[in-house]
Each structure stands twice: as C-alpha cells, then as structure tokens.
Short mmCIF file of N, CA and C in Angstrom, two decimals:
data_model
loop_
_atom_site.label_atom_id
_atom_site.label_comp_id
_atom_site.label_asym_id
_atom_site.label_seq_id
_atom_site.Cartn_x
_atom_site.Cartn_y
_atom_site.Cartn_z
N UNK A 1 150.75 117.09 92.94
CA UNK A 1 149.59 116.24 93.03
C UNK A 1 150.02 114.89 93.57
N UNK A 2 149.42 114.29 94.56
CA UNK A 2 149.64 113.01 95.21
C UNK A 2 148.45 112.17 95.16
N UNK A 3 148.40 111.01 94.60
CA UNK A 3 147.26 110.18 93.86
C UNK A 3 146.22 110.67 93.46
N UNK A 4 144.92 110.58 93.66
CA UNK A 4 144.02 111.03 93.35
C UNK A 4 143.47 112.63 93.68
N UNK A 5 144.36 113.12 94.80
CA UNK A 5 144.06 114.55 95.66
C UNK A 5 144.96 115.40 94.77
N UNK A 6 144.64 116.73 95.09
CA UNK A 6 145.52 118.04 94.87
C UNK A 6 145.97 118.34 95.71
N UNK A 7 146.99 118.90 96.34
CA UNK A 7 147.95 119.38 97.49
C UNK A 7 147.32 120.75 97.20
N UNK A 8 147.12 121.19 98.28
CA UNK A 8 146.74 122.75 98.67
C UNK A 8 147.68 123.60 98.89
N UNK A 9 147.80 124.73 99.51
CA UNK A 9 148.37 125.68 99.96
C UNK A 9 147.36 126.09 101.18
N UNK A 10 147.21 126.01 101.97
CA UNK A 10 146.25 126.30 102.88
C UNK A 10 146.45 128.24 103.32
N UNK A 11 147.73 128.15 103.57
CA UNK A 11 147.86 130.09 103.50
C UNK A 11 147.56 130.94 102.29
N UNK A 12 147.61 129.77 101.11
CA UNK A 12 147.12 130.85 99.45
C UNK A 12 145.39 130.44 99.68
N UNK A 13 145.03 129.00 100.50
CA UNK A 13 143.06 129.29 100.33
C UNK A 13 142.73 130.19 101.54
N UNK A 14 143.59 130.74 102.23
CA UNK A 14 143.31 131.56 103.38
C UNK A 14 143.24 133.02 103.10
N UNK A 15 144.72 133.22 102.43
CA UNK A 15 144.48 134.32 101.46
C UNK A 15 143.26 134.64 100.17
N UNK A 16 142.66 133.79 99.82
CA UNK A 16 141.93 134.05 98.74
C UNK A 16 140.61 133.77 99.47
N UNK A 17 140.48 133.71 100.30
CA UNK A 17 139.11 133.41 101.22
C UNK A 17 138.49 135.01 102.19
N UNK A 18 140.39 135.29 102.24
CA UNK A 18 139.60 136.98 102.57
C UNK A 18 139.52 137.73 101.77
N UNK A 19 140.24 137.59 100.51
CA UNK A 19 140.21 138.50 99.35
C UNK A 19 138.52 138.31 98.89
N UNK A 20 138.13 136.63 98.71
CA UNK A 20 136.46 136.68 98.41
C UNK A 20 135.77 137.64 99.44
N UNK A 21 135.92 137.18 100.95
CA UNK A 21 135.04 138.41 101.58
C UNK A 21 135.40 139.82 101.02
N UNK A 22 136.46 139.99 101.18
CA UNK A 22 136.52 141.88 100.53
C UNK A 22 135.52 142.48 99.63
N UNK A 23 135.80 141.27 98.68
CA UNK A 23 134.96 141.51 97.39
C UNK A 23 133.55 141.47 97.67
N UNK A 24 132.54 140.37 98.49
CA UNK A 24 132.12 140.76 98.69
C UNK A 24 131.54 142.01 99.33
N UNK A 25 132.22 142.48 100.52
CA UNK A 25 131.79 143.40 101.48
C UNK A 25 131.82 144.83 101.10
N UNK A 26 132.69 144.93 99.81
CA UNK A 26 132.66 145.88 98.91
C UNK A 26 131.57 145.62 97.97
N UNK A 27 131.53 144.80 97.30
CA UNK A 27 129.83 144.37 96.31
C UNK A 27 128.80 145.16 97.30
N UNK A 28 128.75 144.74 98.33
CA UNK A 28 127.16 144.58 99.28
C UNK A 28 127.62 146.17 99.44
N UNK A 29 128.14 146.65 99.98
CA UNK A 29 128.26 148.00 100.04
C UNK A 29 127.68 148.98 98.94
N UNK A 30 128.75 148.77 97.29
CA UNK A 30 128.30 149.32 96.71
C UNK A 30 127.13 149.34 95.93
N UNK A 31 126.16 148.34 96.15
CA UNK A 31 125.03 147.55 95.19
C UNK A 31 124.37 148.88 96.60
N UNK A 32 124.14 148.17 97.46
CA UNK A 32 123.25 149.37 98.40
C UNK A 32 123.41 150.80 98.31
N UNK A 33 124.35 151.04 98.31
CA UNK A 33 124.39 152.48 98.51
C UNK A 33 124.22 153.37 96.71
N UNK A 34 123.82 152.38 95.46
CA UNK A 34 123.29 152.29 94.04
C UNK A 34 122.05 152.42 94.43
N UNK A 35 121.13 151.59 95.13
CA UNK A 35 119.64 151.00 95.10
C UNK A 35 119.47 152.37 96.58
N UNK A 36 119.85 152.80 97.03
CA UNK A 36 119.64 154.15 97.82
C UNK A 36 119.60 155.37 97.22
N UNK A 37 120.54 155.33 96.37
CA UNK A 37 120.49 156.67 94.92
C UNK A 37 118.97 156.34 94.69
N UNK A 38 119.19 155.03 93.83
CA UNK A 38 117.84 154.82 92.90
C UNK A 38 116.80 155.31 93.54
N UNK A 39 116.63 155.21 94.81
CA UNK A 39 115.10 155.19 95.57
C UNK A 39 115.04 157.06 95.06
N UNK A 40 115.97 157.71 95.81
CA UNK A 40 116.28 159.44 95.39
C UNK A 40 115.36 159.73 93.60
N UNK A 41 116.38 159.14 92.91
CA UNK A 41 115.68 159.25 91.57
C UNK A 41 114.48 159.08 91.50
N UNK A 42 114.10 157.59 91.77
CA UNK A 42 112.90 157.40 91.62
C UNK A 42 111.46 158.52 92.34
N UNK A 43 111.89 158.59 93.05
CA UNK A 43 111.26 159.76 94.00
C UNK A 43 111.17 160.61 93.51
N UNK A 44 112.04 161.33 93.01
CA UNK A 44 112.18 162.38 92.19
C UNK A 44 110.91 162.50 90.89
N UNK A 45 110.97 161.35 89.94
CA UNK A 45 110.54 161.08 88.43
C UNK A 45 109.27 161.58 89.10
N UNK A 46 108.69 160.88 90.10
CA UNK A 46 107.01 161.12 90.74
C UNK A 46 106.76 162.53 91.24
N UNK A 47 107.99 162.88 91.93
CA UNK A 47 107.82 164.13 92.51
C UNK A 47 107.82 165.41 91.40
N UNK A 48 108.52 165.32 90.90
CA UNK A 48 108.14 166.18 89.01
C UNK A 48 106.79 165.93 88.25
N UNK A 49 107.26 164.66 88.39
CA UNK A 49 106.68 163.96 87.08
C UNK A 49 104.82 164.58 87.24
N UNK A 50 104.46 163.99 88.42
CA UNK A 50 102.65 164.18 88.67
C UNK A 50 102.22 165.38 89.11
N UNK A 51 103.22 166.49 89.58
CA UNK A 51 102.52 167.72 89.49
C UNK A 51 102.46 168.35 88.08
N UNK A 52 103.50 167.93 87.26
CA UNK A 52 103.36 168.47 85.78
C UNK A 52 102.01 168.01 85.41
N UNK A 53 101.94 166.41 85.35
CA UNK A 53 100.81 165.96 84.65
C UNK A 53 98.78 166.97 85.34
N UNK A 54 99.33 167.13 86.65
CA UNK A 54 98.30 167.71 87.09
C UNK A 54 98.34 169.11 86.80
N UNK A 55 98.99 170.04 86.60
CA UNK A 55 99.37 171.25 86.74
C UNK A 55 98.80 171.09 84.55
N UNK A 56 99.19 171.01 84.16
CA UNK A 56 98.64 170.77 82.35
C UNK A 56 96.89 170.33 82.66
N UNK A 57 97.17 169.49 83.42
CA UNK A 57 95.34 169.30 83.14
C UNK A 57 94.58 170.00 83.47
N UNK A 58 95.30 171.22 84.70
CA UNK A 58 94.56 172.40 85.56
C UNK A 58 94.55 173.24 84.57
N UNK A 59 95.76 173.59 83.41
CA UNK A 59 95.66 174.38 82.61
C UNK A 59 94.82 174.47 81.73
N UNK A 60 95.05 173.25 81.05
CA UNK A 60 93.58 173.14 80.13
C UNK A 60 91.95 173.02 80.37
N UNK A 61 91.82 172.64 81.84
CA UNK A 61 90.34 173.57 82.04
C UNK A 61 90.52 174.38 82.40
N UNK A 62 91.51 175.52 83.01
CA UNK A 62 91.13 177.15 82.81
C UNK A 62 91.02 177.73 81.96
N UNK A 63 92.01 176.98 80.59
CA UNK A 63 91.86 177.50 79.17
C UNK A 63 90.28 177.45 78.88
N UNK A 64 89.62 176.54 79.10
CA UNK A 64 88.62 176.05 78.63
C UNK A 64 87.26 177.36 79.32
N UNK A 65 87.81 177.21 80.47
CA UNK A 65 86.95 177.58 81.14
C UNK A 65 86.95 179.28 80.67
N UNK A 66 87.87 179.74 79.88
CA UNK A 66 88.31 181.37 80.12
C UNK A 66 89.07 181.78 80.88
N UNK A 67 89.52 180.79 81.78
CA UNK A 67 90.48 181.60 82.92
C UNK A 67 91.75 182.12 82.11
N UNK A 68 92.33 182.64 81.90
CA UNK A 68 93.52 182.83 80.95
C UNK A 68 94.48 182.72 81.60
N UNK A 69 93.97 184.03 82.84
CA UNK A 69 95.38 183.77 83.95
C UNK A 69 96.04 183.07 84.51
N UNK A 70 94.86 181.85 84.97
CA UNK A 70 95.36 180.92 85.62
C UNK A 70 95.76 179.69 84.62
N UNK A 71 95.32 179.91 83.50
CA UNK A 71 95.44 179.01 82.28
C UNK A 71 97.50 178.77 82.20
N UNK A 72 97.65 180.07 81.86
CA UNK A 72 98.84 180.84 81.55
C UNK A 72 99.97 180.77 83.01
N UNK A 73 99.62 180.55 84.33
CA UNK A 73 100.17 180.64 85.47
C UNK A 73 100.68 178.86 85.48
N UNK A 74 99.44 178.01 85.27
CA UNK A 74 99.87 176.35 85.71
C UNK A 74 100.18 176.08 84.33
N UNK A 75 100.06 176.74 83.25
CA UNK A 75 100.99 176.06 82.22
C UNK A 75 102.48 176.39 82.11
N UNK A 76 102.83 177.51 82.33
CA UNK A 76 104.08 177.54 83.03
C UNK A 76 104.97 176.42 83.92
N UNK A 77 103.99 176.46 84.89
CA UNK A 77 104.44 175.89 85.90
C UNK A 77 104.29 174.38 85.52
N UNK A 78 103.72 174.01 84.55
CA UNK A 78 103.76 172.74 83.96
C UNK A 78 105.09 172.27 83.43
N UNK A 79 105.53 173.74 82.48
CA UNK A 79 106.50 173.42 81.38
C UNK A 79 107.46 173.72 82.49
N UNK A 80 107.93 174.46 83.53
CA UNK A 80 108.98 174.16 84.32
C UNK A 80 108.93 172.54 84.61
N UNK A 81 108.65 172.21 85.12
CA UNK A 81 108.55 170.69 85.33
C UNK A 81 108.95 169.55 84.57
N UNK A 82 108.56 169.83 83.82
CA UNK A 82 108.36 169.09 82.73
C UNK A 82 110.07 169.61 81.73
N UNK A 83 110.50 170.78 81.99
CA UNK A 83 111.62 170.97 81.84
C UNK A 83 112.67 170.28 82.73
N UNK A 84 112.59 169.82 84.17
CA UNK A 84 113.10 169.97 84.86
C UNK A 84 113.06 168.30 84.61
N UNK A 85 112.08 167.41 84.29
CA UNK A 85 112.11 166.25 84.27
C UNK A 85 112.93 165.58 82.66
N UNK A 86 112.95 166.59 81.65
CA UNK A 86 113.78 166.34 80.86
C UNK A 86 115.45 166.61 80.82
N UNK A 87 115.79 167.59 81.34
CA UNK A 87 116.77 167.64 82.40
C UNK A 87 117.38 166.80 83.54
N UNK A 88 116.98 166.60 83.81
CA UNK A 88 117.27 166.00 85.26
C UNK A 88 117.34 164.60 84.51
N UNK A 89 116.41 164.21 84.20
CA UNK A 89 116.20 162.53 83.91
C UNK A 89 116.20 161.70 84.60
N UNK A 90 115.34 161.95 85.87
CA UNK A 90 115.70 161.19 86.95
C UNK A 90 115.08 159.41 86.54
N UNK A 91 114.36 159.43 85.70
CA UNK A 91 113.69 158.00 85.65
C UNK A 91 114.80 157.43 85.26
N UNK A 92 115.82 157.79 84.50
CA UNK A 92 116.84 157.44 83.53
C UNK A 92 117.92 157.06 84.36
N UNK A 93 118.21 157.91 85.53
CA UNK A 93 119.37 157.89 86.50
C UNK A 93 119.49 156.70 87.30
N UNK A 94 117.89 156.71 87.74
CA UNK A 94 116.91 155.75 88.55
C UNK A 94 117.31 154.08 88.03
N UNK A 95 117.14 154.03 86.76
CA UNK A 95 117.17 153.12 85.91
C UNK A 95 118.59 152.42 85.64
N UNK A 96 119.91 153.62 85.60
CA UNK A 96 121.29 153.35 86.00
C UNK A 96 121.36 152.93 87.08
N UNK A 97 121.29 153.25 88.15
CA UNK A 97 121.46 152.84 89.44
C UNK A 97 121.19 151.61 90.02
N UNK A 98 120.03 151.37 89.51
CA UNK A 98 119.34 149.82 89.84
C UNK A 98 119.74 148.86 88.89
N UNK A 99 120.26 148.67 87.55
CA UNK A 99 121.06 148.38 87.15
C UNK A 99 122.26 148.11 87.65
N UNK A 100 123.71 148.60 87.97
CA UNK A 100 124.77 148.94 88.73
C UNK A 100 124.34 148.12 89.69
N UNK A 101 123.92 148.59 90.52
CA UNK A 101 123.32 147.73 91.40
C UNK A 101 123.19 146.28 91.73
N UNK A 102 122.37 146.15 90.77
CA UNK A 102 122.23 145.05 90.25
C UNK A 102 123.60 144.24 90.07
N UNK A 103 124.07 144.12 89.12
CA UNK A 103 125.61 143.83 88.80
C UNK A 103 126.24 143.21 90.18
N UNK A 104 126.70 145.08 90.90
CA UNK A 104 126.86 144.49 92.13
C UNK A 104 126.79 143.08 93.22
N UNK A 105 125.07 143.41 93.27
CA UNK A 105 125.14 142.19 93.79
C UNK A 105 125.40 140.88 92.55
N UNK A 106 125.15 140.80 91.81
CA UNK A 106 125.79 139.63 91.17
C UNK A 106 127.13 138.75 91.76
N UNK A 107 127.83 140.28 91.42
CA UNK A 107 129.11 139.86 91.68
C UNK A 107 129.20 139.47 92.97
N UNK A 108 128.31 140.08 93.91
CA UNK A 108 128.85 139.96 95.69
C UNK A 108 128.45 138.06 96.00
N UNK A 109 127.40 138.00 95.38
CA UNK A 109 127.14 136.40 94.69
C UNK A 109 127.82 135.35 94.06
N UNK A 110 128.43 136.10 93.33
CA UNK A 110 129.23 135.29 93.10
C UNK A 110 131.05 134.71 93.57
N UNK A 111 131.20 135.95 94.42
CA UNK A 111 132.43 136.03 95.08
C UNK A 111 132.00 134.86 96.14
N UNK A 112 130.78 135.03 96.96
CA UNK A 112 130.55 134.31 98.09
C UNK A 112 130.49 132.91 97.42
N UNK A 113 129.92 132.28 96.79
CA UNK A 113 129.73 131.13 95.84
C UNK A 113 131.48 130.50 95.79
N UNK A 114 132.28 131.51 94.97
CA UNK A 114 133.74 130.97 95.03
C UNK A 114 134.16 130.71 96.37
N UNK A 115 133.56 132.08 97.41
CA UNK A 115 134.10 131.43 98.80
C UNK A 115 133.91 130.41 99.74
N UNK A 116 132.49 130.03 99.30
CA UNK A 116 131.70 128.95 99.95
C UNK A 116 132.19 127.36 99.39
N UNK A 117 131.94 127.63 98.01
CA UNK A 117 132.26 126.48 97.35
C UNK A 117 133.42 125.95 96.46
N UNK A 118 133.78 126.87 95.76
CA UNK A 118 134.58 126.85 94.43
C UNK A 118 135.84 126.25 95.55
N UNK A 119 136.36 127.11 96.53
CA UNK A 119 137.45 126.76 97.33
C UNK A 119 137.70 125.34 97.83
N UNK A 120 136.60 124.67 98.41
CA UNK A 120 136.45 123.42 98.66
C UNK A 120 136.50 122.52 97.50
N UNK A 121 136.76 122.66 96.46
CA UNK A 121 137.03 121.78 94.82
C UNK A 121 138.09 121.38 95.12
N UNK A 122 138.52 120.31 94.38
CA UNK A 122 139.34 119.63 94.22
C UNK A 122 140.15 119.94 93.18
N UNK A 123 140.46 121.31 92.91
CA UNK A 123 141.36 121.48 91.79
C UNK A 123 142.49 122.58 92.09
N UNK A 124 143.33 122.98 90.81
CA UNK A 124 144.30 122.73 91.31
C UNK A 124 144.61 124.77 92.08
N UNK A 125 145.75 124.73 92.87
CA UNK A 125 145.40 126.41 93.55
C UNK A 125 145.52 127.26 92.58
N UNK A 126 145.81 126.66 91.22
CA UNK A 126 146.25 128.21 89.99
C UNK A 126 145.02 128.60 89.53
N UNK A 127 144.17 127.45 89.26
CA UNK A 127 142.78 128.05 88.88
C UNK A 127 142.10 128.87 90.19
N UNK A 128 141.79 128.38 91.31
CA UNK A 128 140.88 129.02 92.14
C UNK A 128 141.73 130.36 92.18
N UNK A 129 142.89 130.86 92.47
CA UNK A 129 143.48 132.34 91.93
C UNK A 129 142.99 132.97 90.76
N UNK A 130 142.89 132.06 89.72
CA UNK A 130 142.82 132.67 88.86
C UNK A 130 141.16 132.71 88.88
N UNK A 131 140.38 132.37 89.13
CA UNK A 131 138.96 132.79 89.38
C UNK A 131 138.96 133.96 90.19
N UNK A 132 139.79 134.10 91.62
CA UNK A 132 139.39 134.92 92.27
C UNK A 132 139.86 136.39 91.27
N UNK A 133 140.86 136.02 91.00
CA UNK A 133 141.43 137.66 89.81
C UNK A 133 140.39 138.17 88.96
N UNK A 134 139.50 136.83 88.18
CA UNK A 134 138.10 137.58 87.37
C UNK A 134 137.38 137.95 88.23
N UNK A 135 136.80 137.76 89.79
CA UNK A 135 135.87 138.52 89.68
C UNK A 135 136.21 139.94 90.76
N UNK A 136 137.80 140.12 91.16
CA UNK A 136 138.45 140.95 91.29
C UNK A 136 138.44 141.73 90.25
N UNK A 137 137.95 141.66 88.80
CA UNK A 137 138.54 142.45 87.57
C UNK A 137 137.30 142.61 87.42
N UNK A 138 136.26 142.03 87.71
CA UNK A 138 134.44 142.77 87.39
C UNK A 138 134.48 143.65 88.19
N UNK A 139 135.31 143.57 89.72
CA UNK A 139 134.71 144.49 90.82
C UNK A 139 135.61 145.90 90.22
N UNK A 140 136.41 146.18 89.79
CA UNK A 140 137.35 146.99 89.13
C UNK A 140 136.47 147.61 88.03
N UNK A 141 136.22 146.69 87.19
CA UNK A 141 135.44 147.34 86.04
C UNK A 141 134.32 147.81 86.32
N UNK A 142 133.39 147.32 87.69
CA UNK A 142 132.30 147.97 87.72
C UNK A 142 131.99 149.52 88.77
N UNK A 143 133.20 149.44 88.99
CA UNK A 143 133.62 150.84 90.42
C UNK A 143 133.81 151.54 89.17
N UNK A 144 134.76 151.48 88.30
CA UNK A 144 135.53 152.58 87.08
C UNK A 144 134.13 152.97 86.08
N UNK A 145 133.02 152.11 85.91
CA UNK A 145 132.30 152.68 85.07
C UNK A 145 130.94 153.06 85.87
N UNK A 146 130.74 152.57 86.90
CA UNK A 146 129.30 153.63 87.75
C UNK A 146 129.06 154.84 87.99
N UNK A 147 128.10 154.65 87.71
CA UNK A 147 128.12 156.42 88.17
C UNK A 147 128.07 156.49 89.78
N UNK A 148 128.57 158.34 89.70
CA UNK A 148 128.90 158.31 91.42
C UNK A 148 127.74 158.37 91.64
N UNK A 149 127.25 158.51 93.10
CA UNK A 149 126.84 158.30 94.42
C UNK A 149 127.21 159.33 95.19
N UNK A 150 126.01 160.00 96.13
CA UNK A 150 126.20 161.28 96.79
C UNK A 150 126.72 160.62 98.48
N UNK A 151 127.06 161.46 98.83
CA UNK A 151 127.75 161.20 100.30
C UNK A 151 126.40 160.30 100.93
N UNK A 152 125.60 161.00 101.43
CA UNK A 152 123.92 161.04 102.07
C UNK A 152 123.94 158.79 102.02
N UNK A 153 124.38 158.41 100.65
CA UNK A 153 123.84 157.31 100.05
C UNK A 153 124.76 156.65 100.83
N UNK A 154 126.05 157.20 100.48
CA UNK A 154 127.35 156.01 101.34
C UNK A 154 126.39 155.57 103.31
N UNK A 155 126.27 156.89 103.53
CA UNK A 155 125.87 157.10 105.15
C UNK A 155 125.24 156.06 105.30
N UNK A 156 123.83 156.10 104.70
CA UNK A 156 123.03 155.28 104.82
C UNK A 156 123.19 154.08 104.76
N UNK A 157 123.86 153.51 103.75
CA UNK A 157 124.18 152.33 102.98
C UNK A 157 125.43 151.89 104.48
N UNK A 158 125.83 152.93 105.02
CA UNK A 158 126.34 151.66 106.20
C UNK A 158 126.08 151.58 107.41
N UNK A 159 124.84 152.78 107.46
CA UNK A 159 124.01 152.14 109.08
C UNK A 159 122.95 151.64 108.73
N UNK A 160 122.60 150.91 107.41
CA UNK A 160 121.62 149.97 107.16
C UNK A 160 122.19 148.87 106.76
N UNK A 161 123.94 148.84 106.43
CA UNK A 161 124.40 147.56 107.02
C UNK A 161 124.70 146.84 108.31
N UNK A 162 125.18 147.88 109.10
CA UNK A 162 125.18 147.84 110.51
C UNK A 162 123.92 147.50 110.78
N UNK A 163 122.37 147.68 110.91
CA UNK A 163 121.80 147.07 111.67
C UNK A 163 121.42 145.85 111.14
N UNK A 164 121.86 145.50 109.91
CA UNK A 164 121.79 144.02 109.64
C UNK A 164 121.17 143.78 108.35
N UNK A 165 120.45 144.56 107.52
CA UNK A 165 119.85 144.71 106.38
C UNK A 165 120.13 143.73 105.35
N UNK A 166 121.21 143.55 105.40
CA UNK A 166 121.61 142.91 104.29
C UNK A 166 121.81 141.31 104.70
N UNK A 167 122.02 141.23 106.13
CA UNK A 167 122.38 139.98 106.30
C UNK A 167 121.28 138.44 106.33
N UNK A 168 121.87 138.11 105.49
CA UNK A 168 120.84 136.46 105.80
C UNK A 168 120.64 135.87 106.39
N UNK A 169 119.27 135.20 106.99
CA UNK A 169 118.83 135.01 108.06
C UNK A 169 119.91 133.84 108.27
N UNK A 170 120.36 132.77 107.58
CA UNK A 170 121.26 131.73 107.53
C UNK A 170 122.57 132.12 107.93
N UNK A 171 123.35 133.27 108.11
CA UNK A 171 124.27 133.81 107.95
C UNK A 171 124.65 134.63 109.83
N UNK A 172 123.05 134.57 110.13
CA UNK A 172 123.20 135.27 111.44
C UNK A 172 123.42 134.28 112.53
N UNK A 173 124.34 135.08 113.77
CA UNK A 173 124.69 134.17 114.55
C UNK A 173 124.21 134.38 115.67
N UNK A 174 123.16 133.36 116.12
CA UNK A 174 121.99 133.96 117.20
C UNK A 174 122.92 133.38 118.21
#
C-alpha cells in the first residue's frame, strides 16, 4: 500500500475479470437452458392437466345422462391423465426449473456487478479473489445440485444466445 491507494496487480484484475465473465457466460447459459425445460413442463401440466379436467366432466354427464359406455370410456381416460400428471409432476418440475434458474441468473448478476464494479474498488487484491472464489463456489454448488436438462434445452439455449436474447440493449455494440 502506498499512501492513500492500494497497489494492484493488474494481471491478477485481468485474470479475475475473465474468470467473472466465465461465470457469467456459464450463469446465462445455464439459467436459460432451466427456463427452456420449464416452458416443456409447464406445457406439459396444461397439456395433461385440461384434458383430464374435461374428459371427468364428459364423464359425469354421460353418467348422468345413462351413457355408461361412454361414461366408463372418458373416465378412464380421465384417470390415465390424471395418473400421468401425478407421475410425471410436471407443475412440480416446472417449478424446479424456474427456480434454478432463477438462482442462476442471480449469480450471472452478480458475477457481472463484481466485474463491473467490485474490481474498480479501492481495496485490497486478496479480497476481490476472494469474492471472486464465493461466487465461483455458488456456481459449483448450483451445477452439483440442479436437476439435469435434456439435450433439445442446451440446443436451444445457445442459438437463442447467439441471436442475442439475452443480451442488453446497453451491452450491444451497434
């Protein structure tokens, strides 16, 4: 330390400036290609979910009506569904994902934040390392406990980064 300043390392804020992008570019990756599952799930809960609810209500006016057969045909075909939505659990999966997700970007937020700002502080290079290591150790902890992600999601998740999806209008270089 020389009077009032901190002496830098300019190759350790260079190094820790691409380690923040990584982190991000891995965050933004995996938060998208979470919230691309989710959409699947979610899709799903509706796609079960409202032919059951319709398929039971068809049943019970054929019951009503005497139809037996057809009473007995869409209540079936109710309780498949309705099996298939307790099973599956897609609202539930849906609900993980966007979550995770979530997180994700937190973190991709907050990496950029350390990269934008925290770096330009006036303190000393052991802390800004040692910041970048915590949120190196969220991005660790949050890969080891997500749930996976089907191929289909990765795909997507990077030709809807490629055409720019994610990027901020502030961020683009016209």
């Amino acid at each position: 330390m020389k009077g009032n300043t901190l002496t830098t390392d300019p190759t350790l804020i260079e190094a820790l400036r691409s380690e923040a992008l990584r982190i991000e570019e891995d965050t933004e990756h995996s938060a998208k290609r979470h919230f691309n599952t989710c959409d699947l799930w979610s899709i799903l809960h509706y796609a079960l979910g409202i032919p059951a609810t319709i398929l039971a209500a068809a049943a019970s006016t054929a019951f009503v009506k005497n139809d037996h057969g057809w009473a007995q045909l869409m209540g079936l075909a109710a309780a498949l569904f309705a099996a298939l939505m307790t099973f599956l659990k897609p609202s539930d999966r849906a609900s993980q994902h966007r979550a995770v997700g979530n997180q994700y970007l937190a973190l991709r937020n907050d990496a950029r934040m350390f990269r934008e700002i925290d770096l330009a502080e006036a303190i000393d290079d052991s802390k800004k390392s040692e910041r970048l290591r915590r949120l190196a150790q969220r991005r660790n902890d949050l890969n080891s406990s997500a749930p996976s992600t089907p191929r289909w999601a990765f795909e997507k998740t990077r030709q809807g980064i490629a055409e720019g999806e994610t990027t901020y209008r502030v961020d683009k270089k016209d």
